[in-house]
């Protein structure tokens, strides 16, 4: 990264740098999250990455199994530090040294992991966090940077803080009026100054989909890259898509971003629109056009690689469906990673093992529709019913099919334990495929993750030890 890329240009307005992106499309990478009940084994995911010729990956932690699987691959890796560790790292420099020793230095060997970035936290200044990480993020960053430098790693990698695009805004929606959010502005300027002084990249997460989700009057075509959106003039430059406008709103403080589109959980979260978005994005990246304000090569991490069925749905049901691939590594739509626009399907995961071909559905002989509500609510709370929301694939099921879908999702997440298909005698196990039309009733995969543990409590199941850090990063 050049000094220009990290240079602070105009403190007080919006600060932004370059996004940088190689072939496949230059600089293209993906976010690999694992907040799933049955995450794919790392060796399968790494093979998927190789098969699709993806050589850059962003992680949300530094899980040893994942890191050891990435060792020797040569892939550029961004390792993550979860937000719940920020206070510990901020309070004591020794803790930062220990983290670097265990999660970075341990892999800096011949045939080790090619770590390029260390992400300190993930979107820590989201307004929904109510300032929980405002006082600890910057001190944690400084301690991690110091520890990396002391260990002799800063010539190989850079520390950064992935921020949500929510940290900046524009009063009139024009990039030239952008500025940091008032409640985080002072801290953001301190961070940007530190980035400038130490030649560190500014990282932002941009979600064009959310523009549609949050504003029903948002012009749909403005979320894509085909030039059909109404152009917005600003200081002699024209913007015909929300990504360019959002990126140029941050101006002179950005080094990379991740972009993505969910495929379920909302009327605009469909494989068809995701395919359209990615096709336009990959073409843009291949042409190395950049944005109107910064017409340079971009470095982008797409969010995300795989669906994650245990993510929080507080932002919306679509949160569990950002993946280019389904939970089992099956591609959802056609996508040419070279940016040439060819109609081709990404390479699916190989070696995936599934649980038995059986489903949990409503027992029509015993179902009592007047009393099923608590069981349905329980199944959805501990399972995943997001594919039934809005105009999603499974939103057109009838009442019995809805209940069966919920029961089956819970049953699969509980690894098909027979006790998880009871629901007060209103459910039964079947060997007949329960899928209804295009609404897939999935069978879970066999996962070797030690993070998946199940306890049977009072005739119910609870999932423990699951939420492995996270959220998203862009996209």
Coordinates of C-alpha atoms in Angstrom, one line a residue:
X1 CA 0.0 0.0 0.0
X2 CA 1.3 3.4 -0.9
X3 CA 1.4 6.4 1.3
X4 CA -1.2 8.0 -1.0
X5 CA -3.6 5.2 -0.3
X6 CA -3.6 5.8 3.5
X7 CA -3.0 9.6 3.4
X8 CA -5.3 11.8 5.4
X9 CA -6.4 14.4 2.9
X10 CA -9.0 16.7 4.6
X11 CA -9.7 16.1 8.2
X12 CA -13.1 17.5 9.1
X13 CA -15.0 16.6 5.9
X14 CA -15.2 13.0 4.7
X15 CA -12.1 11.0 4.6
X16 CA -11.5 8.3 2.0
X17 CA -8.7 6.4 0.2
X18 CA -8.6 3.9 -2.5
X19 CA -10.3 0.5 -2.5
X20 CA -7.9 -1.9 -4.1
X21 CA -8.8 -5.1 -6.2
X22 CA -6.4 -9.2 -9.3
X23 CA -7.1 -12.0 -11.7
X24 CA -9.7 -13.6 -11.2
X25 CA -10.6 -10.0 -10.8
X26 CA -7.6 -8.5 -9.2
X27 CA -7.8 -8.1 -5.5
X28 CA -11.1 -10.0 -5.2
X29 CA -11.7 -11.9 -2.0
X30 CA -14.6 -13.2 0.2
X31 CA -15.7 -13.0 3.8
X32 CA -15.7 -16.4 5.5
X33 CA -18.0 -16.5 8.5
X34 CA -19.0 -19.5 10.5
X35 CA -21.9 -18.6 12.7
X36 CA -23.7 -21.7 11.7
X37 CA -25.2 -24.7 13.6
X38 CA -23.2 -27.1 11.3
X39 CA -20.4 -25.2 9.7
X40 CA -18.6 -26.8 6.8
X41 CA -15.2 -28.2 7.8
X42 CA -12.4 -25.8 7.0
X43 CA -10.7 -28.2 4.7
X44 CA -13.8 -28.4 2.5
X45 CA -14.1 -24.6 2.5
X46 CA -10.5 -24.1 1.6
X47 CA -10.8 -26.5 -1.3
X48 CA -13.9 -24.6 -2.5
X49 CA -11.8 -21.4 -2.4
X50 CA -9.1 -23.0 -4.4
X51 CA -11.5 -24.6 -6.9
X52 CA -13.0 -21.2 -7.5
X53 CA -9.5 -19.6 -7.7
X54 CA -10.3 -17.2 -4.8
X55 CA -7.0 -16.3 -3.1
X56 CA -8.1 -13.7 -0.6
X57 CA -10.2 -14.4 2.5
X58 CA -11.4 -12.4 5.5
X59 CA -12.0 -14.2 8.7
X60 CA -13.9 -12.9 11.8
X61 CA -11.6 -14.6 14.3
X62 CA -8.4 -16.7 14.3
X63 CA -9.8 -20.1 14.9
X64 CA -6.9 -22.6 15.0
X65 CA -8.5 -25.2 12.8
X66 CA -9.3 -22.7 10.1
X67 CA -5.8 -21.1 10.4
X68 CA -4.0 -24.4 10.2
X69 CA -6.1 -25.4 7.2
X70 CA -5.1 -22.1 5.4
X71 CA -1.4 -22.7 6.2
X72 CA 0.7 -23.4 3.1
X73 CA -2.1 -22.3 0.7
X74 CA -0.5 -18.9 0.0
X75 CA -4.0 -17.2 0.3
X76 CA -4.0 -13.7 1.6
X77 CA -5.8 -13.7 4.9
X78 CA -7.3 -11.1 7.1
X79 CA -7.7 -12.4 10.6
X80 CA -10.3 -10.9 13.0
X81 CA -10.5 -9.9 16.6
X82 CA -14.1 -10.1 17.9
X83 CA -15.6 -7.1 19.6
X84 CA -15.9 -8.9 22.9
X85 CA -12.1 -8.9 23.2
X86 CA -11.6 -5.2 22.6
X87 CA -11.8 -4.2 26.3
X88 CA -9.2 -6.8 27.3
X89 CA -6.8 -5.7 24.6
X90 CA -7.3 -2.0 25.3
X91 CA -6.8 -2.4 29.1
X92 CA -3.5 -4.2 29.0
X93 CA -0.8 -4.2 26.4
X94 CA 0.4 -7.6 27.6
X95 CA -2.9 -9.0 26.5
X96 CA -2.4 -7.6 23.0
X97 CA 1.1 -9.1 22.9
X98 CA -0.3 -12.5 23.9
X99 CA -3.0 -12.3 21.3
X100 CA -0.5 -11.5 18.5
X101 CA 1.9 -14.3 19.7
X102 CA -0.9 -16.9 19.7
X103 CA -2.9 -15.8 16.7
X104 CA -0.3 -14.2 14.4
X105 CA 3.3 -15.2 15.3
X106 CA 2.4 -18.8 15.7
X107 CA 1.5 -18.9 12.0
X108 CA 4.4 -16.8 10.6
X109 CA 6.5 -19.8 9.7
X110 CA 7.7 -21.4 6.5
X111 CA 4.6 -22.9 5.0
X112 CA 2.4 -20.9 7.4
X113 CA -0.4 -18.5 6.9
X114 CA -0.1 -15.5 4.6
X115 CA -1.6 -12.9 7.0
X116 CA -2.0 -9.6 5.3
X117 CA -4.4 -7.7 7.7
X118 CA -5.5 -7.9 11.3
X119 CA -9.0 -6.6 11.8
X120 CA -9.5 -5.1 15.3
X121 CA -13.2 -5.6 16.0
X122 CA -15.9 -5.6 13.5
X123 CA -18.2 -2.6 12.9
X124 CA -17.7 -1.5 16.5
X125 CA -19.3 1.9 16.1
X126 CA -22.7 0.7 14.9
X127 CA -25.3 3.0 16.4
X128 CA -27.2 -0.1 17.7
X129 CA -24.3 -0.8 20.0
X130 CA -25.0 2.5 21.8
X131 CA -21.4 3.3 22.2
X132 CA -20.4 0.1 23.9
X133 CA -17.1 -0.1 22.0
X134 CA -16.4 3.6 21.5
X135 CA -13.8 3.9 24.3
X136 CA -12.0 0.6 23.8
X137 CA -11.7 0.2 20.0
X138 CA -9.0 2.8 19.3
X139 CA -6.8 1.8 22.4
X140 CA -7.1 -1.9 21.3
X141 CA -6.0 -1.0 17.8
X142 CA -3.0 0.9 19.1
X143 CA -1.9 -2.0 21.3
X144 CA -2.3 -4.5 18.5
X145 CA -0.4 -2.3 16.1
X146 CA 2.4 -1.9 18.7
X147 CA 2.5 -5.7 19.4
X148 CA 2.7 -6.4 15.6
X149 CA 5.5 -3.9 15.3
X150 CA 7.4 -5.2 18.3
X151 CA 7.1 -8.8 16.9
X152 CA 8.5 -7.6 13.5
X153 CA 5.3 -8.2 11.5
X154 CA 4.3 -4.7 10.3
X155 CA 6.4 -5.1 7.1
X156 CA 4.1 -8.0 6.1
X157 CA 0.7 -7.0 7.5
X158 CA -1.4 -4.0 8.6
X159 CA -3.9 -3.6 11.4
X160 CA -7.3 -2.0 10.6
X161 CA -10.8 -1.6 11.9
X162 CA -13.6 -2.7 9.6
X163 CA -16.3 0.0 10.0
X164 CA -19.9 0.0 8.8
X165 CA -20.7 2.7 6.3
X166 CA -23.1 4.0 9.0
X167 CA -20.2 5.9 10.6
X168 CA -20.5 8.5 7.8
X169 CA -23.4 10.2 6.2
X170 CA -24.5 13.0 3.9
X171 CA -27.2 15.5 4.8
X172 CA -28.4 15.7 1.1
X173 CA -27.3 12.3 -0.1
X174 CA -24.5 13.8 -2.2
X175 CA -21.0 12.4 -1.7
X176 CA -19.5 15.9 -1.4
X177 CA -21.6 16.6 1.7
X178 CA -20.4 13.5 3.5
X179 CA -19.1 13.6 7.1
X180 CA -18.6 11.3 10.0
X181 CA -21.5 10.8 12.4
X182 CA -21.4 13.4 15.1
X183 CA -21.3 10.9 18.0
X184 CA -18.2 9.1 16.6
X185 CA -16.5 12.0 14.7
X186 CA -13.8 12.8 17.2
X187 CA -12.8 9.2 17.7
X188 CA -13.0 8.5 13.9
X189 CA -10.6 11.5 13.2
X190 CA -8.2 10.2 15.9
X191 CA -8.3 6.8 14.2
X192 CA -7.8 8.2 10.7
X193 CA -4.9 10.3 11.9
X194 CA -3.3 7.2 13.4
X195 CA -3.9 5.3 10.2
X196 CA -2.2 8.1 8.3
X197 CA 0.8 8.3 10.6
X198 CA 1.3 4.5 10.5
X199 CA 0.4 3.9 6.9
X200 CA -2.6 1.7 7.8
X201 CA -5.7 1.1 5.6
X202 CA -9.2 2.3 6.4
X203 CA -11.7 -0.5 5.9
X204 CA -15.4 0.0 5.4
X205 CA -18.3 -2.3 4.9
X206 CA -20.8 -1.2 2.3
X207 CA -24.2 -2.9 1.8
X208 CA -26.1 -1.6 -1.2
X209 CA -29.0 -4.1 -0.5
X210 CA -29.7 -2.3 2.8
X211 CA -30.6 0.9 0.8
X212 CA -33.6 -1.1 -0.6
X213 CA -34.4 -2.8 2.7
X214 CA -34.5 0.4 4.7
X215 CA -36.3 2.6 2.2
X216 CA -39.3 1.4 0.3
X217 CA -39.1 4.4 -2.0
X218 CA -35.4 3.8 -2.9
X219 CA -35.0 3.5 -6.7
X220 CA -34.3 -0.2 -7.2
X221 CA -32.0 0.2 -10.3
X222 CA -29.7 2.6 -8.3
X223 CA -28.6 -0.5 -6.3
X224 CA -27.0 -2.1 -9.3
X225 CA -24.2 -1.4 -11.8
X226 CA -25.9 -1.4 -15.2
X227 CA -26.3 2.3 -15.5
X228 CA -30.1 2.2 -15.4
X229 CA -30.4 4.2 -12.2
X230 CA -31.2 7.9 -12.3
X231 CA -27.9 9.8 -12.3
X232 CA -27.1 12.1 -9.4
X233 CA -24.8 15.0 -10.3
X234 CA -22.4 16.2 -7.7
X235 CA -19.5 18.7 -8.2
X236 CA -19.1 17.8 -11.9
X237 CA -19.3 14.0 -11.3
X238 CA -22.3 11.8 -12.0
X239 CA -23.4 8.8 -9.9
X240 CA -25.7 6.1 -11.3
X241 CA -25.4 3.5 -8.5
X242 CA -25.4 3.5 -4.7
X243 CA -22.0 1.8 -4.3
X244 CA -20.1 4.6 -6.1
X245 CA -22.1 7.3 -4.2
X246 CA -21.5 5.6 -0.9
X247 CA -17.9 5.0 -1.5
X248 CA -17.2 8.5 -2.6
X249 CA -19.1 9.8 0.4
X250 CA -16.3 8.4 2.6
X251 CA -13.6 10.1 0.4
X252 CA -9.9 9.7 1.2
X253 CA -9.9 7.3 4.1
X254 CA -10.7 3.9 2.7
X255 CA -8.4 1.1 1.6
X256 CA -10.8 -1.8 1.0
X257 CA -14.4 -2.8 1.3
X258 CA -16.6 -5.9 1.1
X259 CA -19.9 -6.1 -0.8
X260 CA -22.7 -8.6 -1.0
X261 CA -26.4 -9.4 -1.6
X262 CA -28.6 -11.8 0.4
X263 CA -30.8 -14.3 -1.3
X264 CA -33.7 -14.8 1.1
X265 CA -35.6 -13.1 3.9
X266 CA -36.9 -10.0 2.0
X267 CA -38.6 -9.3 -1.3
X268 CA -35.4 -7.9 -2.8
X269 CA -33.2 -10.7 -1.3
X270 CA -33.5 -13.2 -4.2
X271 CA -30.9 -15.3 -6.1
X272 CA -32.0 -13.5 -9.3
X273 CA -31.2 -10.0 -7.9
X274 CA -28.0 -11.3 -6.2
X275 CA -26.8 -12.7 -9.6
X276 CA -27.6 -9.3 -11.2
X277 CA -25.7 -7.4 -8.5
X278 CA -22.6 -9.6 -8.5
X279 CA -22.4 -9.8 -12.3
X280 CA -22.3 -6.0 -12.4
X281 CA -19.9 -5.7 -9.6
X282 CA -17.4 -8.3 -11.0
X283 CA -17.6 -6.6 -14.4
X284 CA -16.8 -3.3 -12.7
X285 CA -13.9 -4.7 -10.8
X286 CA -12.5 -6.4 -13.9
X287 CA -12.5 -3.1 -15.7
X288 CA -10.6 -1.5 -12.8
X289 CA -12.7 1.7 -13.2
X290 CA -12.9 2.5 -9.6
X291 CA -15.4 5.3 -8.6
X292 CA -15.9 8.8 -10.1
X293 CA -13.9 10.3 -7.4
X294 CA -11.2 7.6 -7.2
X295 CA -11.0 5.9 -10.6
X296 CA -8.5 3.3 -9.4
X297 CA -8.3 -0.5 -8.8
X298 CA -10.5 -1.7 -6.0
X299 CA -9.8 -4.4 -3.3
X300 CA -13.1 -5.9 -2.3
X301 CA -14.1 -8.7 0.0
X302 CA -17.6 -10.0 -0.8
X303 CA -19.9 -10.8 2.0
X304 CA -20.3 -13.6 2.3
X305 CA -19.0 -16.9 1.1
X306 CA -21.5 -19.1 2.9
X307 CA -25.0 -18.8 4.5
X308 CA -24.9 -18.8 8.3
X309 CA -28.0 -20.1 10.0
X310 CA -27.2 -18.9 13.5
X311 CA -26.5 -15.2 12.8
X312 CA -28.6 -12.6 14.6
X313 CA -31.6 -11.5 12.6
X314 CA -32.0 -8.3 14.5
X315 CA -31.1 -6.3 11.3
X316 CA -33.5 -8.4 9.3
X317 CA -34.3 -12.1 8.3
X318 CA -31.9 -11.7 5.4
X319 CA -28.9 -11.8 7.7
X320 CA -28.6 -15.6 7.4
X321 CA -28.7 -15.6 3.6
X322 CA -25.8 -13.4 2.5
X323 CA -23.8 -16.3 1.1
X324 CA -22.9 -16.9 -2.5
X325 CA -23.2 -20.5 -1.5
X326 CA -25.8 -22.2 0.6
X327 CA -24.9 -23.7 4.0
X328 CA -23.7 -26.9 2.4
X329 CA -21.5 -25.2 -0.2
X330 CA -24.0 -25.5 -3.1
X331 CA -23.9 -22.4 -5.3
X332 CA -27.2 -20.3 -5.5
X333 CA -26.7 -18.7 -8.8
X334 CA -24.4 -18.2 -11.8
X335 CA -21.4 -16.1 -11.2
X336 CA -18.2 -15.6 -13.3
X337 CA -15.4 -14.6 -10.9
X338 CA -13.3 -13.4 -13.8
X339 CA -15.7 -10.5 -14.5
X340 CA -16.2 -11.6 -18.2
X341 CA -19.9 -12.1 -17.7
X342 CA -20.0 -15.7 -18.7
X343 CA -23.0 -17.8 -17.7
X344 CA -21.2 -20.3 -15.4
X345 CA -21.9 -21.8 -12.0
X346 CA -19.3 -21.5 -9.2
X347 CA -17.6 -24.8 -8.2
X348 CA -19.6 -26.4 -5.4
X349 CA -18.1 -27.9 -2.2
X350 CA -16.7 -31.4 -2.5
X351 CA -16.7 -34.2 0.1
X352 CA -19.7 -32.8 2.0
X353 CA -21.5 -35.5 4.1
X354 CA -25.1 -35.2 5.0
X355 CA -27.2 -36.5 7.9
X356 CA -29.7 -39.2 7.0
X357 CA -32.3 -38.5 4.4
X358 CA -35.2 -37.8 6.8
X359 CA -37.3 -34.9 7.8
X360 CA -39.4 -33.8 10.7
X361 CA -42.9 -32.8 9.7
X362 CA -46.4 -32.3 11.2
X363 CA -48.3 -35.4 12.3
X364 CA -51.6 -34.6 10.8
X365 CA -53.3 -37.3 12.9
X366 CA -52.3 -35.5 16.2
X367 CA -51.8 -31.9 15.3
X368 CA -53.9 -29.4 17.2
X369 CA -53.7 -26.1 15.5
X370 CA -55.2 -24.3 18.5
X371 CA -52.3 -25.4 20.7
X372 CA -49.4 -25.5 18.3
X373 CA -48.4 -21.8 18.6
X374 CA -45.9 -22.2 21.5
X375 CA -44.1 -25.1 19.8
X376 CA -44.0 -23.3 16.5
X377 CA -42.5 -20.2 18.2
X378 CA -40.0 -22.4 20.0
X379 CA -38.9 -24.2 16.8
X380 CA -38.4 -20.9 15.0
X381 CA -36.6 -19.2 17.9
X382 CA -34.1 -22.1 18.2
X383 CA -34.1 -23.0 14.6
X384 CA -34.2 -20.8 11.4
X385 CA -37.5 -19.8 9.9
X386 CA -36.1 -16.8 8.0
X387 CA -36.8 -18.4 4.6
X388 CA -40.6 -18.1 5.3
X389 CA -40.4 -14.3 5.7
X390 CA -41.5 -11.6 3.3
X391 CA -41.6 -12.7 -0.4
X392 CA -39.0 -15.5 0.1
X393 CA -39.1 -18.9 -1.5
X394 CA -40.9 -20.5 1.4
X395 CA -43.4 -17.6 2.1
X396 CA -46.2 -19.2 0.1
X397 CA -46.5 -22.4 2.2
X398 CA -49.9 -23.2 3.7
X399 CA -50.3 -23.4 7.5
X400 CA -49.5 -27.1 7.9
X401 CA -46.4 -26.7 5.6
X402 CA -45.3 -23.7 7.6
X403 CA -45.3 -25.7 10.8
X404 CA -43.5 -28.6 9.1
X405 CA -40.8 -26.3 7.8
X406 CA -40.2 -24.9 11.3
X407 CA -40.2 -28.3 12.9
X408 CA -37.8 -29.6 10.4
X409 CA -35.4 -26.7 10.7
X410 CA -35.2 -27.2 14.4
X411 CA -34.8 -31.0 14.0
X412 CA -32.0 -30.6 11.5
X413 CA -30.1 -28.0 13.7
X414 CA -30.4 -30.5 16.5
X415 CA -28.6 -33.0 14.3
X416 CA -31.7 -35.1 13.8
X417 CA -32.0 -36.2 17.4
X418 CA -35.2 -38.1 17.7
X419 CA -36.2 -36.1 20.7
X420 CA -36.1 -33.0 18.7
X421 CA -39.1 -34.2 16.5
X422 CA -41.7 -34.5 19.2
X423 CA -43.4 -31.2 19.9
X424 CA -45.9 -32.7 22.3
X425 CA -46.7 -35.5 19.9
X426 CA -47.6 -33.2 17.1
X427 CA -44.6 -34.1 14.8
X428 CA -43.2 -37.2 13.2
X429 CA -40.1 -38.3 11.2
X430 CA -40.5 -39.2 7.6
X431 CA -38.2 -40.6 4.9
X432 CA -40.2 -38.9 2.2
X433 CA -38.6 -35.6 0.9
X434 CA -40.6 -32.8 2.5
X435 CA -39.5 -30.1 0.1
X436 CA -42.5 -28.1 -1.3
X437 CA -41.9 -26.8 -4.8
X438 CA -39.0 -24.3 -4.8
X439 CA -39.0 -24.2 -1.0
X440 CA -36.2 -26.5 0.1
X441 CA -36.6 -28.5 3.4
X442 CA -32.9 -29.0 4.0
X443 CA -31.0 -31.9 5.4
X444 CA -28.1 -30.7 7.6
X445 CA -24.5 -31.6 7.0
X446 CA -22.2 -33.6 9.1
X447 CA -19.9 -31.1 10.8
X448 CA -16.7 -31.7 12.7
X449 CA -16.9 -28.4 14.5
X450 CA -16.2 -28.6 18.3
X451 CA -18.3 -25.4 18.7
X452 CA -21.5 -27.3 18.1
X453 CA -22.7 -28.8 21.4
X454 CA -26.2 -29.8 22.3
X455 CA -27.7 -30.2 25.8
X456 CA -31.1 -31.8 26.5
X457 CA -32.9 -29.8 29.1
X458 CA -36.4 -30.5 30.4
X459 CA -37.5 -32.3 27.3
X460 CA -36.2 -29.4 25.2
X461 CA -32.9 -28.7 23.5
X462 CA -30.7 -25.6 23.7
X463 CA -27.8 -24.8 21.6
X464 CA -24.7 -23.7 23.5
X465 CA -21.3 -22.5 22.6
X466 CA -22.5 -21.5 19.2
X467 CA -22.1 -17.8 18.5
X468 CA -18.5 -17.7 17.3
X469 CA -18.1 -14.0 17.0
X470 CA -19.1 -12.2 14.1
X471 CA -21.6 -10.3 12.2
X472 CA -20.6 -9.3 8.7
X473 CA -18.4 -7.2 7.0
X474 CA -19.6 -6.2 4.0
X475 CA -20.6 -5.6 1.6

